[in-house]
Short mmCIF file of C-alpha atoms in Angstrom, two decimals:
data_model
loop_
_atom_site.label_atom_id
_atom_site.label_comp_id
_atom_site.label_asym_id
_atom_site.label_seq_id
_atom_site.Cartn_x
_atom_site.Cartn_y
_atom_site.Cartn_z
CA UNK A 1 10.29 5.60 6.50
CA UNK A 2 9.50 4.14 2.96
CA UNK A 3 11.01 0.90 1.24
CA UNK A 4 13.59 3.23 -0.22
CA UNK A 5 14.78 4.79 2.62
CA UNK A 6 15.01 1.10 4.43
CA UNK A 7 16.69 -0.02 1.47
CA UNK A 8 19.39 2.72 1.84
CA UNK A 9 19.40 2.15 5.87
CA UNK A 10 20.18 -1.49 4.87
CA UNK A 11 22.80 -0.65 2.15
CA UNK A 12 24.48 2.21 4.83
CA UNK A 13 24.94 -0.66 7.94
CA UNK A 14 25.84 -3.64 5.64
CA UNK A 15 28.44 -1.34 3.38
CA UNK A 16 26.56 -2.28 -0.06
CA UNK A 17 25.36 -0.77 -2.73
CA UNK A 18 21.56 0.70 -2.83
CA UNK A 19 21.31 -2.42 -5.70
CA UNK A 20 22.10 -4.89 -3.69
CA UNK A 21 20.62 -4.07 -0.79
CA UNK A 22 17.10 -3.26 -2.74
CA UNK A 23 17.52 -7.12 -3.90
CA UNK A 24 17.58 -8.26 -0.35
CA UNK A 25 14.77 -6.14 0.97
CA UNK A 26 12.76 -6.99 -2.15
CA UNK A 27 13.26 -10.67 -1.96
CA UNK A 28 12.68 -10.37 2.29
CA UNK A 29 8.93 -8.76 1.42
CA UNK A 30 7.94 -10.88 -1.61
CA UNK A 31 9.28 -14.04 0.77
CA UNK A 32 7.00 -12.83 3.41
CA UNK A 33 3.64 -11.79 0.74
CA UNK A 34 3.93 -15.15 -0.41
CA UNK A 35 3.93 -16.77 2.71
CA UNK A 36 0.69 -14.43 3.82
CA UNK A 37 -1.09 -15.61 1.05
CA UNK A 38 -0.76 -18.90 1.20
CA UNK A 39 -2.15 -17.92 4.45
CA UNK A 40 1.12 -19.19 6.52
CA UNK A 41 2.60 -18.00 9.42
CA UNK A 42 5.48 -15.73 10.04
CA UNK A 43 7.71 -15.54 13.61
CA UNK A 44 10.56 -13.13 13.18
CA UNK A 45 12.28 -13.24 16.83
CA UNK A 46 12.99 -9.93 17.85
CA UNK A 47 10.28 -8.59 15.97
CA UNK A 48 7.24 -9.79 15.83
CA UNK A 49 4.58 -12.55 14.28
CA UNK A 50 2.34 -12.27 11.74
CA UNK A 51 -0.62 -14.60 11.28
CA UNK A 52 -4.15 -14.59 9.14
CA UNK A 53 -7.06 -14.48 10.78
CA UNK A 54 -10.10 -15.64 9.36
CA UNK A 55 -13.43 -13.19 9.34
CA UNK A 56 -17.01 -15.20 8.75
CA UNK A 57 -19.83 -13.46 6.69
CA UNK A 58 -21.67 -11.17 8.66
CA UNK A 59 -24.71 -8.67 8.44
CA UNK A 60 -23.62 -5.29 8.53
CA UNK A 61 -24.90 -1.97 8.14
CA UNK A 62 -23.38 0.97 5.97
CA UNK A 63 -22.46 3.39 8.94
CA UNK A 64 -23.58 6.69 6.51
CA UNK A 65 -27.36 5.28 5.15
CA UNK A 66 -27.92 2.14 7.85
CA UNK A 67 -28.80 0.09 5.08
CA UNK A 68 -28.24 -3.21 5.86
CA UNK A 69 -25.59 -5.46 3.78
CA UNK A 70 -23.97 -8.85 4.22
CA UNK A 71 -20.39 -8.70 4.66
CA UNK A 72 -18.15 -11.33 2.70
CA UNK A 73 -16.21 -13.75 4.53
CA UNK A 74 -12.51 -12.41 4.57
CA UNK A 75 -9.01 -13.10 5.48
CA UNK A 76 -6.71 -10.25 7.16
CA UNK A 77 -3.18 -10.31 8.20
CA UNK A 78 -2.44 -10.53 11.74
CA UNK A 79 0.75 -8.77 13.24
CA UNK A 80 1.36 -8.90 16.83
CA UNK A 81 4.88 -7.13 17.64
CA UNK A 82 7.27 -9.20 19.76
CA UNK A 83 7.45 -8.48 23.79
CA UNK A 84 11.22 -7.10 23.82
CA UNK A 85 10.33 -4.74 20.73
CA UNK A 86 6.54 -3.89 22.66
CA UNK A 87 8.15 -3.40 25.90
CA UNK A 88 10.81 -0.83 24.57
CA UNK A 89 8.49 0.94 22.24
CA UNK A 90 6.28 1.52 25.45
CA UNK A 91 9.44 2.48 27.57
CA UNK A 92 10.19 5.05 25.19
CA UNK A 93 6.71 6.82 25.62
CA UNK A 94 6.40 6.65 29.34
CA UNK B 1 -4.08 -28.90 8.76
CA UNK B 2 0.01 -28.18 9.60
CA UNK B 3 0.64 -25.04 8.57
CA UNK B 4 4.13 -23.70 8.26
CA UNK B 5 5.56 -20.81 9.76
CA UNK B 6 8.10 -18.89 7.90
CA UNK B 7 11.03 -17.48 10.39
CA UNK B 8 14.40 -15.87 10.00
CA UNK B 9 16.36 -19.05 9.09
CA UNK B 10 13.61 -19.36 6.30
CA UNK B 11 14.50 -16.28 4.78
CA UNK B 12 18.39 -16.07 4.56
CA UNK B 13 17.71 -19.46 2.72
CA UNK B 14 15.92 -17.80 0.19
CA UNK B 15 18.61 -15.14 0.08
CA UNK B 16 21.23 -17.91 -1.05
CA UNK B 17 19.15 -19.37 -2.81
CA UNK B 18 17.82 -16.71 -5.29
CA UNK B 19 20.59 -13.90 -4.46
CA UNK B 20 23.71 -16.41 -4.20
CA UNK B 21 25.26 -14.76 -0.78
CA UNK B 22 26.55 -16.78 1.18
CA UNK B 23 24.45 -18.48 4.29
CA UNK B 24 25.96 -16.48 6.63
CA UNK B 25 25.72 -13.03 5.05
CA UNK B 26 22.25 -13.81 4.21
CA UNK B 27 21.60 -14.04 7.81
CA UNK B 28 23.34 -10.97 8.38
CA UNK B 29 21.56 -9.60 6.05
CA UNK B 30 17.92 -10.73 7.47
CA UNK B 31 19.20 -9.41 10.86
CA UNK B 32 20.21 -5.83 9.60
CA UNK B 33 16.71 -5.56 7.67
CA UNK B 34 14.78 -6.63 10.50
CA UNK B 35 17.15 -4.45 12.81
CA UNK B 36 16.67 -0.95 10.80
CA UNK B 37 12.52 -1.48 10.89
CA UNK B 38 13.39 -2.12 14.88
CA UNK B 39 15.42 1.17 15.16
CA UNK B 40 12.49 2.89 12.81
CA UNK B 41 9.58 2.06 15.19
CA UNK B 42 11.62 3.27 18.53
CA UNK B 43 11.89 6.74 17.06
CA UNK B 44 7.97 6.16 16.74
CA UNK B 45 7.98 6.60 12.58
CA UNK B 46 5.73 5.21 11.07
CA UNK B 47 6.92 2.29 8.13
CA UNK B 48 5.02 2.24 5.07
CA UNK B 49 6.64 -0.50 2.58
CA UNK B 50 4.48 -0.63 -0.82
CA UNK B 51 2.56 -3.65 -2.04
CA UNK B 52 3.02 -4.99 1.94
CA UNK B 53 1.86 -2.43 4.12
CA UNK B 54 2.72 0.26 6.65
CA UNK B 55 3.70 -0.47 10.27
CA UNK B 56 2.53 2.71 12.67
CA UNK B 57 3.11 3.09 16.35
CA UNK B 58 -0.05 4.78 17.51
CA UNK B 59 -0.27 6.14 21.36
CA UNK B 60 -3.03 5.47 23.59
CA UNK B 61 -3.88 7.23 26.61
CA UNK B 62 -4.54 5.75 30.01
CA UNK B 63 -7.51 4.81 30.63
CA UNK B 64 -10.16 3.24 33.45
CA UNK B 65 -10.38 -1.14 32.68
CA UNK B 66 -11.14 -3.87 34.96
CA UNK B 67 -9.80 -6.97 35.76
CA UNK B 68 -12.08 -9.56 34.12
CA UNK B 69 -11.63 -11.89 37.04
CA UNK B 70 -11.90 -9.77 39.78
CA UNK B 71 -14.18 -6.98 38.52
CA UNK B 72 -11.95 -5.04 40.18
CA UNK B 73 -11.33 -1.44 38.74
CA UNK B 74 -8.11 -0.32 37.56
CA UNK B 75 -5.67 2.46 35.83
CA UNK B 76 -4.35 0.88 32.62
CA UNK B 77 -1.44 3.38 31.82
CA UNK B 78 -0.90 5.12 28.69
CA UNK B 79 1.08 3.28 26.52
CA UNK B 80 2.15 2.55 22.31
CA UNK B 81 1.54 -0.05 20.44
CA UNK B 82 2.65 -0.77 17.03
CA UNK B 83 0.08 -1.75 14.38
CA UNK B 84 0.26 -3.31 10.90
CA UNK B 85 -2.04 -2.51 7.64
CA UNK B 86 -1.46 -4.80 5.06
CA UNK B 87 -1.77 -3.06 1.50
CA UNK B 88 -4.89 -3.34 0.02
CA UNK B 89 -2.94 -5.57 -3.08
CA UNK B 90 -1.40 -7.94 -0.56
CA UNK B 91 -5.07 -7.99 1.14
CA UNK B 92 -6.87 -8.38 -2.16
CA UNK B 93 -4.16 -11.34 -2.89
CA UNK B 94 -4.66 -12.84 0.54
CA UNK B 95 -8.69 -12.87 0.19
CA UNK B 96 -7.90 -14.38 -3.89
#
């Protein structure tokens, strides 16, 4: 699934138009960027949480030539899915 | 440092807010977005929403762990797990 197929999921079970319902999805992910970058939290219940975790300089090695480099301290989004969504994703497997 | 955390309630505000629906359409609204990624990830698709990221459900087979406490060995069972990527923009943005 892409954004534009969400968006016309969205705009199918709320009877809108694709417009509209690109607004709302639009505004939902910029809402939730913006949050990640100012290195917030997010807790959607039913879904799942997303947090930043932070990554401290390190020495690395390029896998291909095993030089050695330093890695830059980073930041990475976090997402951990919530248990009702985990536990049915995994029933649906087994 | 109080950070805040940004939940469903946060974002049908910003629906009335910047959209002008009504509080509890924009709720409605949050739900059925949130509700049509759900139904997405059940049938195992993969997501991928540009300049945020993709959401995949990757399978992983059973295999041999142990119990930290116990040492005891044990069967974990094959199971799925959903995972995010953030886009690189919204990474390169987060690291700015």
């Amino acid at each position: 699934m892409n954004k534009s197929e969400l968006i016309e999921a969205v705009a199918h079970e709320m009877n809108m138009t694709p417009r509209e319902a690109s607004d709302v999805v639009s505004t939902i992910l910029d809402s939730m960027s913006e949050t990640l970058v100012e290195g917030d939290t997010i807790e959607i219940r039913g879904f799942g949480s997303f947090v930043i975790k932070k990554y401290d300089s390190y020495l690395g090695r390029n896998p291909k030539t095993g030089e050695k480099i330093k890695v830059p301290p980073k930041r990475l989004p976090f997402f951990k899915v919530g248990k009702e969504l985990r536990e049915r994703v995994n029933a649906k497997s087994n | 440092m109080k950070r805040s955390n940004l939940t469903r309630k946060d974002l049908a505000k910003t629906i009335n807010e910047d959209l002008g629906l009504s509080q509890r359409s924009a709720g409605e609204l949050v739900d059925a977005v949130f509700s049509c990624l759900r139904q997405t990830l059940l049938k195992e698709e993969s997501i991928k929403l540009v300049q945020f990221g993709t959401f995949t459900v990757r399978k992983k087979s059973s295999r041999v762990g142990r119990n930290p406490r116990t040492g005891e060995t044990m069967e974990i069972s094959k199971r799925s797990m959903v995972t995010f990527k953030a886009s690189k923009g919204l990474r390169d943005q987060i690291n700015e």
